[in-house]
CSV table of C-alpha atoms in Angstrom, one decimal:
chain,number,residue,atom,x,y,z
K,1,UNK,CA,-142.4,-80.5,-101.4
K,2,UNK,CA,-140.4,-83.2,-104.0
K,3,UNK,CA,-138.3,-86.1,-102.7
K,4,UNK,CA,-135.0,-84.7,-103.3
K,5,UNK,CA,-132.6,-88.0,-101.9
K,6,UNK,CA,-133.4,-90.1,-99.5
K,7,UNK,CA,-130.6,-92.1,-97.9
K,8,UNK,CA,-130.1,-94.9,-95.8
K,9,UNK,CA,-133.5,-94.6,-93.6
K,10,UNK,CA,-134.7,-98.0,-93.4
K,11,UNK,CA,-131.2,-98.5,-91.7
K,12,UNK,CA,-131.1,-96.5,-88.8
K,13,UNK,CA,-132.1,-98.2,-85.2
K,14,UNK,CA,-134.4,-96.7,-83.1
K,15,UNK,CA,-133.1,-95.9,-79.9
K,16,UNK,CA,-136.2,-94.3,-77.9
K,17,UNK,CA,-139.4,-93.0,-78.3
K,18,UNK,CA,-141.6,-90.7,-76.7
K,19,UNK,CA,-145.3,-89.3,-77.4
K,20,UNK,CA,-145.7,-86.2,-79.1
K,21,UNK,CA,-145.4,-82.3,-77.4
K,22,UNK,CA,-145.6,-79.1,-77.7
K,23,UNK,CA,-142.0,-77.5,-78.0
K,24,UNK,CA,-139.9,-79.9,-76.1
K,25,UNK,CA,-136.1,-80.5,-76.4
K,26,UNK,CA,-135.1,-83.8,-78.0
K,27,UNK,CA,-132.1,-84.2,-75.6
K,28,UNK,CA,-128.6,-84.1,-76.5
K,29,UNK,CA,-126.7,-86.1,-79.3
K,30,UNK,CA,-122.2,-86.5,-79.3
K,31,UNK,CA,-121.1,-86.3,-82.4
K,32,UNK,CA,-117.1,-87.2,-83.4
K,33,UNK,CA,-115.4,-83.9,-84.9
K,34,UNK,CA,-114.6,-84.1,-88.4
K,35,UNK,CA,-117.6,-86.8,-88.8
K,36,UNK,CA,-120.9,-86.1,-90.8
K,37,UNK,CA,-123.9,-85.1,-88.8
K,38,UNK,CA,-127.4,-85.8,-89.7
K,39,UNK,CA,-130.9,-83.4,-88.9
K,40,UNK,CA,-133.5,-85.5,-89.5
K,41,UNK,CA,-137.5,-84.6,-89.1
K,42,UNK,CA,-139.5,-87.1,-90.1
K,43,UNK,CA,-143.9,-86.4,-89.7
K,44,UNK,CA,-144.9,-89.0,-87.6
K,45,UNK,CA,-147.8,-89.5,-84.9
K,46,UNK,CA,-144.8,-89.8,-82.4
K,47,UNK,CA,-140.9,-87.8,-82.5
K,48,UNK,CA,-137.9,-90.1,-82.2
K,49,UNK,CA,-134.5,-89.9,-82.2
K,50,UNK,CA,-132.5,-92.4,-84.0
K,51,UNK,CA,-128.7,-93.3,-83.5
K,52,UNK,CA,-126.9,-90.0,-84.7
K,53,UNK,CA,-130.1,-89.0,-86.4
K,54,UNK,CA,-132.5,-86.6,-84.2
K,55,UNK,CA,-135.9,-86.8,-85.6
K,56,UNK,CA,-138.9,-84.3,-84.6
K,57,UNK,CA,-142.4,-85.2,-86.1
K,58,UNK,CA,-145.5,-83.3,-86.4
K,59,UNK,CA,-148.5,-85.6,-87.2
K,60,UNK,CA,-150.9,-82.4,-88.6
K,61,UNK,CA,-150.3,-81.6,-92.3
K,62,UNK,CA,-147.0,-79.7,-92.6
K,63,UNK,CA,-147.0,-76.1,-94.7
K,64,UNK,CA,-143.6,-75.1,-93.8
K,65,UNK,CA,-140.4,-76.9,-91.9
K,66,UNK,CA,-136.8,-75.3,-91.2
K,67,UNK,CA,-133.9,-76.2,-89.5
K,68,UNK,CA,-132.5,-73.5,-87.8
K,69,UNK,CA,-129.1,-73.2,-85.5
K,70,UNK,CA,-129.5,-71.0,-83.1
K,71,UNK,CA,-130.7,-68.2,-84.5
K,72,UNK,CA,-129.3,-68.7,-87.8
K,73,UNK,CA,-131.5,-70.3,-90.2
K,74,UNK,CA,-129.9,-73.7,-92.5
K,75,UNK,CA,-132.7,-74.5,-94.5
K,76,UNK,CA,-136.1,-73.9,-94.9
K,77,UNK,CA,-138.0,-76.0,-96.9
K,78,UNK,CA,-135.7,-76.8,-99.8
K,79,UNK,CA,-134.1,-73.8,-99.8
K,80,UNK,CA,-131.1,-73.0,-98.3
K,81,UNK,CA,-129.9,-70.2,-96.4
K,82,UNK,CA,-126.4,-71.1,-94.5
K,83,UNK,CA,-123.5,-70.4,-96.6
K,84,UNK,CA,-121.9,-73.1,-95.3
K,85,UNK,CA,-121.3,-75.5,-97.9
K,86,UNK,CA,-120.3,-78.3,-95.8
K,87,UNK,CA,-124.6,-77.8,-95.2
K,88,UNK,CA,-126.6,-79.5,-97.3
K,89,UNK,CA,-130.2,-81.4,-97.8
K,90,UNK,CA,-130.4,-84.7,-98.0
K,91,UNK,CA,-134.3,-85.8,-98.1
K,92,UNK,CA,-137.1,-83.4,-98.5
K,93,UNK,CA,-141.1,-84.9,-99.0
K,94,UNK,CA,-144.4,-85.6,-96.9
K,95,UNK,CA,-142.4,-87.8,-94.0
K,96,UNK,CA,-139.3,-86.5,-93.0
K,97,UNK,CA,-136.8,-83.3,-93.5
K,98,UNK,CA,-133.3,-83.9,-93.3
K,99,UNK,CA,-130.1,-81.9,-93.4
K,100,UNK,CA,-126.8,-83.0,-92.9
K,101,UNK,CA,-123.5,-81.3,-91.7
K,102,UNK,CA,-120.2,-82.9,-93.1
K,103,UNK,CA,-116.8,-82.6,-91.2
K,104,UNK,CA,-118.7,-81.3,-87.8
K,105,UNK,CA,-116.3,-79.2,-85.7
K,106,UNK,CA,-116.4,-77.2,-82.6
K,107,UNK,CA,-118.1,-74.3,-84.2
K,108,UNK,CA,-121.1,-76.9,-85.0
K,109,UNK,CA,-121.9,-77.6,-81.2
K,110,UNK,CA,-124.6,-76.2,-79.7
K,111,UNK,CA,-128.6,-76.0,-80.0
K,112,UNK,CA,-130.6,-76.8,-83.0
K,113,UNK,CA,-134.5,-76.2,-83.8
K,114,UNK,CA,-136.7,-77.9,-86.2
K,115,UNK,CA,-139.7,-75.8,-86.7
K,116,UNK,CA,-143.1,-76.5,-88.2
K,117,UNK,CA,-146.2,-75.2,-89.5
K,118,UNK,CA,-149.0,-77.4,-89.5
K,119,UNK,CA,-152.6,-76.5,-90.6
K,120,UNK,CA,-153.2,-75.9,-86.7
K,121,UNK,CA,-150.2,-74.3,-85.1
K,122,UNK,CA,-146.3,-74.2,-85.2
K,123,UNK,CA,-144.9,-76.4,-83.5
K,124,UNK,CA,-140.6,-76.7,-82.2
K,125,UNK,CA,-138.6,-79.3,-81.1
K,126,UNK,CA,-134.6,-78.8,-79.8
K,127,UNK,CA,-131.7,-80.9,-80.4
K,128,UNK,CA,-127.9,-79.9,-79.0
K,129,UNK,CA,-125.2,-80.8,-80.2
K,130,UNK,CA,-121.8,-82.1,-78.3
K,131,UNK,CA,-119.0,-82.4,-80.2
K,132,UNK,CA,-116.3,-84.9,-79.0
K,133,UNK,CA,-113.0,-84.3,-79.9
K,134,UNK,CA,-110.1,-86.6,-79.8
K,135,UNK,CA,-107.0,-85.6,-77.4
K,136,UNK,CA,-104.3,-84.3,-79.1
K,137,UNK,CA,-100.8,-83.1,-77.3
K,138,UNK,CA,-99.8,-79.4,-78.6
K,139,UNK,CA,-97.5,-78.2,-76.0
K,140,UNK,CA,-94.7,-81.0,-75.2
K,141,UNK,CA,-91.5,-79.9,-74.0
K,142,UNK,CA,-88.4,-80.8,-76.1
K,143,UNK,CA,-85.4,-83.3,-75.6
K,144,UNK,CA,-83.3,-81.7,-73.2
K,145,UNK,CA,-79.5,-82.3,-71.7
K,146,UNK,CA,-78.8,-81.3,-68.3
K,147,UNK,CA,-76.1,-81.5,-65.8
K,148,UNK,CA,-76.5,-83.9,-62.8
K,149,UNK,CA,-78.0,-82.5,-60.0
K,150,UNK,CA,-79.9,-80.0,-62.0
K,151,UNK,CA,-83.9,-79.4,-61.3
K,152,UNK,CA,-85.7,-80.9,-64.5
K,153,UNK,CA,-89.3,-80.0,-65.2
K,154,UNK,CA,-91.6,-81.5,-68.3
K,155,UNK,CA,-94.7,-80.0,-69.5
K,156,UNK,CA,-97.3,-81.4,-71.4
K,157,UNK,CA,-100.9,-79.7,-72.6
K,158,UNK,CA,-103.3,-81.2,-75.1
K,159,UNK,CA,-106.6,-80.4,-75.9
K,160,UNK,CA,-109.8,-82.3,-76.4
K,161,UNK,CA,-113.4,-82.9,-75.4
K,162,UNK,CA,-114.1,-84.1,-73.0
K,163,UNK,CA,-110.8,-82.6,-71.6
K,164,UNK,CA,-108.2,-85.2,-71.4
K,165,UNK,CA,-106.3,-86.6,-68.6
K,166,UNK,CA,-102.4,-86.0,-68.9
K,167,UNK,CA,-99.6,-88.4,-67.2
K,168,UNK,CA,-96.0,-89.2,-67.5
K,169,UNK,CA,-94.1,-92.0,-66.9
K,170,UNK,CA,-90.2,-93.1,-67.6
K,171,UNK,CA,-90.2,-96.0,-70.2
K,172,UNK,CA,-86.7,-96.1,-71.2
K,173,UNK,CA,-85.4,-97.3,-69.1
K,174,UNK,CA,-88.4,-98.3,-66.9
K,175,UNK,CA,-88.5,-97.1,-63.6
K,176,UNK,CA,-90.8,-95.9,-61.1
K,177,UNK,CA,-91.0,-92.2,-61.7
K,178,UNK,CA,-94.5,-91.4,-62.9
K,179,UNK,CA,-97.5,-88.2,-63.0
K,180,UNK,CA,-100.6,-87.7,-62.9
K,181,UNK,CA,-100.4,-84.2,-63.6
K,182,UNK,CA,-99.4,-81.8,-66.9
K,183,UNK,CA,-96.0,-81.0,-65.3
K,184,UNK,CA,-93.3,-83.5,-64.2
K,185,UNK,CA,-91.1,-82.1,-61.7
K,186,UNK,CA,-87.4,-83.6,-61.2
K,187,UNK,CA,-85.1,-82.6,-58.4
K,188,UNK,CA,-81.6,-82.8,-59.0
K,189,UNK,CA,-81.8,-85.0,-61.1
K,190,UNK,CA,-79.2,-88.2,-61.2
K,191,UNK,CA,-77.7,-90.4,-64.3
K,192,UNK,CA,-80.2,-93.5,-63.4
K,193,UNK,CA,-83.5,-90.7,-64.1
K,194,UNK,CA,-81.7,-90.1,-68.1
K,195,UNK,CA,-84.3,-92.0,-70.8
K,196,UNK,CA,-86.9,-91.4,-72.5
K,197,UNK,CA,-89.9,-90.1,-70.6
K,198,UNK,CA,-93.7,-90.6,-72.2
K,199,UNK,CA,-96.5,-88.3,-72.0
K,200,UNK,CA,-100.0,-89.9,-72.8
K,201,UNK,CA,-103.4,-87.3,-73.0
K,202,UNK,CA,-106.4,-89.6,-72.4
K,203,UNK,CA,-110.1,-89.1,-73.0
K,204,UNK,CA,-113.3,-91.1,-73.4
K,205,UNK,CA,-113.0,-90.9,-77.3
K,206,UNK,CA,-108.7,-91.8,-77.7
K,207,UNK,CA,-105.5,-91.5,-76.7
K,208,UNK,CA,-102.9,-89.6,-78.4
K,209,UNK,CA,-99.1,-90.3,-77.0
K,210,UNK,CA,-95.6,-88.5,-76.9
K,211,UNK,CA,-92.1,-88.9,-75.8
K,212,UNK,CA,-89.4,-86.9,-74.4
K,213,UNK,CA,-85.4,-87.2,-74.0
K,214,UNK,CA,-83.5,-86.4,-70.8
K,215,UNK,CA,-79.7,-86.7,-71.3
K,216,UNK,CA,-77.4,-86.3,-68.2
K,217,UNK,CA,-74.1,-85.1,-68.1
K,218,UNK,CA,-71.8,-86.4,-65.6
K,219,UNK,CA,-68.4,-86.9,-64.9
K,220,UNK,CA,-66.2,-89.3,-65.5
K,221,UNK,CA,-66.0,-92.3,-63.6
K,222,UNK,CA,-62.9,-94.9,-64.2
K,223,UNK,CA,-62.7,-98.4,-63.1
K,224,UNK,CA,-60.0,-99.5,-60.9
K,225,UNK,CA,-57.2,-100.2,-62.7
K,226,UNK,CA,-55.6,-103.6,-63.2
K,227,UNK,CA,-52.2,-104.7,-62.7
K,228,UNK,CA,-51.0,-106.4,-65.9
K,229,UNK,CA,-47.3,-108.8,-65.6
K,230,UNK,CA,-46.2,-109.9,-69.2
K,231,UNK,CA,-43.0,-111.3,-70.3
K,232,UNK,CA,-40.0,-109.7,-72.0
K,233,UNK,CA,-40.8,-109.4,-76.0
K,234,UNK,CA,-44.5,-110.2,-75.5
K,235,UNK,CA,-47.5,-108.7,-76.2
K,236,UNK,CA,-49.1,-106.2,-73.4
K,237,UNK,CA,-52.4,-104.4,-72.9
K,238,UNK,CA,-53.6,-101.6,-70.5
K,239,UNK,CA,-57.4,-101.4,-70.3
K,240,UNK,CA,-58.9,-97.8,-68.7
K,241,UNK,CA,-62.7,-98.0,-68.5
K,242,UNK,CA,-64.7,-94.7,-68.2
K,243,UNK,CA,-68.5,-94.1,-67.3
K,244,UNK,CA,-69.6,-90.8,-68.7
K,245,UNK,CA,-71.9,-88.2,-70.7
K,246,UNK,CA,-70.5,-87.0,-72.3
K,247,UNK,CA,-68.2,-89.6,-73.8
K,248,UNK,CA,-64.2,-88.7,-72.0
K,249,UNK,CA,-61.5,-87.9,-73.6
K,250,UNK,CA,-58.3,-90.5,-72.3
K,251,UNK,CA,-54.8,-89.9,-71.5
K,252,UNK,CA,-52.0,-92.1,-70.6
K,253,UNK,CA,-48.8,-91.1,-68.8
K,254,UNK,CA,-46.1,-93.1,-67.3
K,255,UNK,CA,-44.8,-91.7,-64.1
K,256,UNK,CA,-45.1,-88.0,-65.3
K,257,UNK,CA,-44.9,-88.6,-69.2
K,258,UNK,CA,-47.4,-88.2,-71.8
K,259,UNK,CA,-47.3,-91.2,-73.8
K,260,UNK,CA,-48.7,-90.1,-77.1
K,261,UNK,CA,-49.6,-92.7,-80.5
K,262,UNK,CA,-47.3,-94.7,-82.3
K,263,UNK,CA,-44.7,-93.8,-79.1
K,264,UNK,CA,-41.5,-96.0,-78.5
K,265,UNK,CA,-43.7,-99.2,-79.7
K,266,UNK,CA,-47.0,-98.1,-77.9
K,267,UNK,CA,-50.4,-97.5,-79.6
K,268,UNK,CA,-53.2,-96.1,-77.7
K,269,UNK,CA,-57.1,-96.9,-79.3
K,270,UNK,CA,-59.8,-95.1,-78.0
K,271,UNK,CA,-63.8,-97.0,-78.4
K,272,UNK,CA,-66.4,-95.3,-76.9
K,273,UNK,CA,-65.7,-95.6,-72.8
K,274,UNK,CA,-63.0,-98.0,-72.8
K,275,UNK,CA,-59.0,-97.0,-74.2
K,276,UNK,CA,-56.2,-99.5,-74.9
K,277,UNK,CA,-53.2,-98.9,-74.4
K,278,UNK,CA,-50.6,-102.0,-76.4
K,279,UNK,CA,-47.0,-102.7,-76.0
K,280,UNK,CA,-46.4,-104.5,-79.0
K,281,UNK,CA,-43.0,-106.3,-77.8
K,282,UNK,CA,-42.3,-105.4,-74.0
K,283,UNK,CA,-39.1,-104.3,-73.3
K,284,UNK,CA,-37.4,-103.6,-69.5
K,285,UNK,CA,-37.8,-100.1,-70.0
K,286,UNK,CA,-41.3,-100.3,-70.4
K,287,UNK,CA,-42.0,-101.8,-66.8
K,288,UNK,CA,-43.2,-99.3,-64.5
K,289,UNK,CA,-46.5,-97.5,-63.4
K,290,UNK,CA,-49.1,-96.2,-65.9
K,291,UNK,CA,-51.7,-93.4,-65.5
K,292,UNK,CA,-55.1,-93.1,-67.5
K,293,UNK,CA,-56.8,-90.3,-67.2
K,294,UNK,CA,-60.3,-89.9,-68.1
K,295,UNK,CA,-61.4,-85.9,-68.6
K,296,UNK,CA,-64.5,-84.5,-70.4
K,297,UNK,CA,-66.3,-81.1,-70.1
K,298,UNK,CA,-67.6,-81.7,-66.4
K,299,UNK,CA,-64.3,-83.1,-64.7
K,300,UNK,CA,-61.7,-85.9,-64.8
K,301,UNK,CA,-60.8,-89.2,-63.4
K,302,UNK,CA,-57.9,-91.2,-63.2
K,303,UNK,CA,-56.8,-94.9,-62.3
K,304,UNK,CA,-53.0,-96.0,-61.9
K,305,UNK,CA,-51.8,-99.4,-62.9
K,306,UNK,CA,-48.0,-101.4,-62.7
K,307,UNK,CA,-46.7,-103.3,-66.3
K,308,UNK,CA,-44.5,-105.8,-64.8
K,309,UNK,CA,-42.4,-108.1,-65.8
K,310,UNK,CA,-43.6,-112.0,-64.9
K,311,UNK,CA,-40.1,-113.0,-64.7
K,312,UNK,CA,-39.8,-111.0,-61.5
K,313,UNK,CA,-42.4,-112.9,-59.6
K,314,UNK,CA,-41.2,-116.3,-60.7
K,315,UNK,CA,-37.7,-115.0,-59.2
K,316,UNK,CA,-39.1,-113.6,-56.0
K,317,UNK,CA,-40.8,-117.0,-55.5
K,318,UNK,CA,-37.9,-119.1,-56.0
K,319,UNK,CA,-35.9,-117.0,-53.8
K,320,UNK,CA,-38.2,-117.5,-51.0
């Protein structure tokens, strides 16, 4: 046998050590899929297995060694058999055998047997493999809209190893609505349960984390509306306030009119929830009630207000 590479062995930390059998099972070893795995057997008086290195020893005079998986043969001697080429040899002379497996994944896991020949007998020790495998969320449902009062349900399923634990909870805004389960379940659901909602898949190795969108369409809602006095050839504004999802659509009528842009001095802007309605110089004939109406695909709303004139009131006070 030659001394083909040794690596790194006056670094490794001895963990335990026990005295030498016949065919016994060195125990079980986690390894990190997608990490490099070392097989190391090193001919010594005593077997040990060393942090993320599993050692058997033999202390006859070795003829032959292999490492084996399963029943599949990696290496024996310096030759190798797998065809894997993520296999390969790393240290091959009188004290120690060693093989080592780059990118370990789930296919890797299981038992693995270094066998030897000494000038007395053949003697076997077993090492298994666990692979641990970072959570990772692959079924999440998507961002969804629903009407109020509709029955919501969110999934999330990840895989991992050990298997991972799976919660949700609302973030955005905060609240109290929270699972400790894959599936969320939402009964008619109100405007105050729309936000984002996160999923998180734990395990003892990480945590991988996703989010989800509930929107809620409801319909409109309008403030109650204000009565507004302003004096002949002044300035005037209406205000109509609207809560809704989505965003409404205004309308403004006096008594039974449509008032319409640009009309008889009148402009109407619309910003998100809120609509203006501006008299630009108030004339008599523009005194009177006023009717915004607040309509999108779910329903309407409306408030009423009075443009008076402040004139009036001063008049009505003196009078009294």
């Amino acid at each position: 046998m030659s001394d083909l590479s040794k690596q790194g062995g006056d670094k490794l930390e001895q963990q335990y050590s026990h005295g030498i059998r016949d065919n016994v099972p060195l125990g079980m070893d986690g390894c990190l899929e997608g990490a490099s795995y070392v097989l190391l057997l090193s001919f010594f008086p005593t077997f040990r297995s060393l942090q993320n290195h599993p050692l058997c020893a033999q202390g006859d005079v070795v003829t032959h060694t292999a490492w084996l998986n399963r029943s599949s043969i990696l290496y024996a001697g310096e030759e190798k058999w797998s065809v894997d080429p993520r296999v390969s040899l790393v240290t091959l002379n009188q004290e120690e055998f060693t093989i080592k497996i780059e990118n370990v994944d789930m296919t890797d896991e299981g038992q693995y047997v270094c066998a030897v020949q000494t000038s007395s007998r053949p003697r076997t020790t077993l090492v298994h493999i666990l692979v641990q495998v970072p959570p990772k969320i692959i079924n999440l449902s998507r961002d969804i809209v629903v009407n109020e009062g509709s029955n919501v349900t969110l999934m999330c399923q990840a895989n991992g190893k050990p298997e991972p634990s799976i919660s949700w909870k609302l973030i955005s805004p905060s609240g109290d609505l929270a699972s400790d389960d894959e599936y969320l379940e939402i009964p008619s659901i109100s405007r105050q349960r729309a936000g984002t909602y996160e999923c998180t898949a734990v395990n003892d190795i990480d945590t991988d984390v996703q989010t989800v969108d509930i929107t809620v369409n409801y319909a409109p809602t309008v403030s109650e509306g204000r009565d507004v006095g302003v004096t002949l050839g002044q300035r005037g504004v209406l205000e109509c306030e609207a809560d809704a999802v989505p965003e409404a659509d205004f309308k403004w009528y006096k008594d039974d009119r449509r008032i319409f842009n640009d009309f008889d001095g009148m402009d109407i802007v619309n910003t998100g929830s809120l609509s203006k309605l501006t008299f630009f110089n108030v004339s008599d004939g523009d005194y009177g009630n006023y009717t915004c109406v607040a309509i999108n695909k779910l329903g309407s709303s409306n408030t009423s207000f009075l443009l008076y004139g402040e004139y009036r009131i001063l008049n009505l006070k003196h009078l009294s």
